Amino acid sequence: MIVPFVVLTFVFPPGYLTRRLPRMAQIATAIHNRLGMQDTPADADQAGGPGDGVVTIMPVTDRLTKAIPFAGRILPLPAGVWHPLVNIAAGPHGEVLENVLVRVQGHIVTGMIIASGTTQPVPAAANPAIDEECHDDRNYMAHIVTSHPPMMECWLTRLIDPAAIDHMSIIATQLKQEDFVLPPVLLRAKWVNSTPAPDDNINGETVTVYLNPVNLNDTKILRSPDFWTKETLAQQPAASDFVKRMNTWMAGWAPVLHDGFNSDMLASSEEQRARLSTDPAAPRPGEGNPLD
């Protein structure tokens, strides 16, 4: 694992390293140019505003499966082939890395991942409500694994308005360029974890998986978010079944994400991870990917 992590450090150097070693930033820029990647300033049109950080547009033709290195750790991936879309270096000094990945069937998005992780410890005071969503009564389900600040871990599932997704202006632009279509309904499965670091700092990671629930035969007519609210699920058996399967999937997938955060993928077997990775929106065998 040392070699890929070293390579990623040069491709996506954290802010504190580029400040101490300016030559590293030049090397990273040269690599980006060589790979056809585009470094976009935060105030560019597709960046969506000054709060987005430093945006790097990724080659969407890359095919990612099983797991990838991420923020000095390991990010397990749900079933299917995932394509990188955007990388973002955020935080006051670029110490928070965000990766956006997309999974498609035909040209329809079946899943999207936004993973956010610290590349160095950050002040705990800057993240006072990191687990706030885990206590929201609009969640379909939420589970608190650990709640002893600054150590905290939880996961949740809920309906989400696609327009409310972080960095949506950047994401929408890139999806449009690739002719990928977002569904009118997205459900969110989110895992949040933080661990203490010296000097009242924390290391943290958030992995949010957005699933398309209306790409299946029994749910394709339920194309309004009104069918998927927590209050109306009882009147929509097909939607209720999808949500139950998503809850069951996330209950099994969250421990795999925890292992990845600790870079301990030996805690489960490859067969277990393959079985647990199959979310209810995952493409079935034989279903086409436009990038194949």
Coordinates of C-alpha atoms in Angstrom, one line a residue, residues 115-218:
A115 CA -16.5 11.3 0.5
S116 CA -14.9 13.9 2.8
G117 CA -11.8 13.2 4.9
T118 CA -9.2 15.0 6.8
T119 CA -5.6 14.7 5.6
Q120 CA -4.3 16.1 8.8
P121 CA -5.9 16.7 12.3
V122 CA -8.3 19.7 12.4
P123 CA -9.6 21.6 15.5
A124 CA -12.5 19.8 17.1
A125 CA -14.1 23.2 17.7
A126 CA -14.5 23.7 14.0
N127 CA -16.8 20.6 13.8
P128 CA -19.2 21.0 16.7
A129 CA -22.2 19.4 15.1
I130 CA -20.6 16.8 12.9
D131 CA -23.2 14.2 14.0
E132 CA -26.2 16.6 13.9
E133 CA -28.0 14.8 11.1
C134 CA -27.9 11.6 13.0
H135 CA -30.5 13.0 15.4
D136 CA -32.9 14.4 12.7
D137 CA -36.4 12.9 13.0
R138 CA -36.7 13.0 9.2
N139 CA -34.3 10.1 8.9
Y140 CA -35.7 6.8 7.8
M141 CA -33.2 5.2 10.2
A142 CA -30.2 6.4 12.2
H143 CA -27.8 4.5 14.4
I144 CA -25.3 6.0 16.9
V145 CA -22.3 3.7 17.1
T146 CA -20.3 5.8 19.5
S147 CA -21.1 9.2 21.0
H148 CA -18.2 10.3 23.3
P149 CA -17.0 13.6 21.8
P150 CA -14.5 14.1 20.2
M151 CA -14.9 10.3 19.4
M152 CA -18.1 9.9 17.4
E153 CA -19.5 7.5 14.8
C154 CA -23.0 7.2 13.4
W155 CA -24.9 6.5 10.2
L156 CA -28.3 7.4 8.8
T157 CA -30.6 7.1 5.8
R158 CA -33.1 9.6 4.4
L159 CA -34.7 11.3 1.4
I160 CA -32.6 14.2 -0.1
D161 CA -33.4 17.0 -2.5
P162 CA -30.7 16.7 -5.2
A163 CA -30.4 20.5 -5.3
A164 CA -29.3 20.5 -1.7
I165 CA -26.2 18.2 -2.3
D166 CA -22.9 19.9 -1.6
H167 CA -21.0 21.2 -4.6
M168 CA -24.1 20.5 -6.8
S169 CA -23.3 23.2 -9.3
I170 CA -19.9 21.6 -10.1
I171 CA -21.4 18.1 -10.1
A172 CA -24.3 19.0 -12.3
T173 CA -22.0 20.7 -14.8
Q174 CA -19.8 17.6 -15.1
L175 CA -22.7 15.2 -15.3
K176 CA -24.2 17.3 -18.1
Q177 CA -20.9 17.2 -20.0
E178 CA -20.8 13.4 -19.8
D179 CA -24.5 13.2 -20.8
F180 CA -25.3 11.5 -17.4
V181 CA -28.8 12.1 -16.0
L182 CA -29.6 12.5 -12.3
P183 CA -32.9 10.9 -11.3
P184 CA -35.7 13.1 -9.8
V185 CA -35.4 11.3 -6.5
L186 CA -32.3 10.4 -4.5
L187 CA -32.0 8.7 -1.2
R188 CA -29.0 9.3 1.0
A189 CA -27.1 6.8 3.2
K190 CA -24.5 8.7 5.2
W191 CA -21.7 7.5 7.6
V192 CA -19.9 9.9 9.9
N193 CA -16.8 9.2 12.0
S194 CA -14.3 11.2 14.1
T195 CA -11.5 10.2 16.3
P196 CA -9.4 12.3 18.8
A197 CA -6.0 13.7 17.9
P198 CA -3.5 15.6 20.0
D199 CA -4.0 19.3 21.0
D200 CA -7.9 19.1 20.9
N201 CA -7.9 18.1 17.3
I202 CA -9.8 15.4 15.5
N203 CA -9.4 13.1 12.4
G204 CA -12.7 12.7 10.6
E205 CA -14.4 11.2 7.6
T206 CA -17.8 11.4 6.1
V207 CA -19.0 9.1 3.4
T208 CA -22.4 9.9 1.7
V209 CA -23.8 7.5 -0.8
Y210 CA -26.7 8.8 -2.9
L211 CA -28.9 6.0 -4.4
N212 CA -31.3 6.1 -7.3
P213 CA -34.5 4.4 -6.1
V214 CA -36.6 4.9 -9.3
N215 CA -34.5 2.9 -11.7
L216 CA -36.3 -0.4 -10.9
N217 CA -39.4 -1.8 -12.5
D218 CA -41.5 -1.7 -9.3

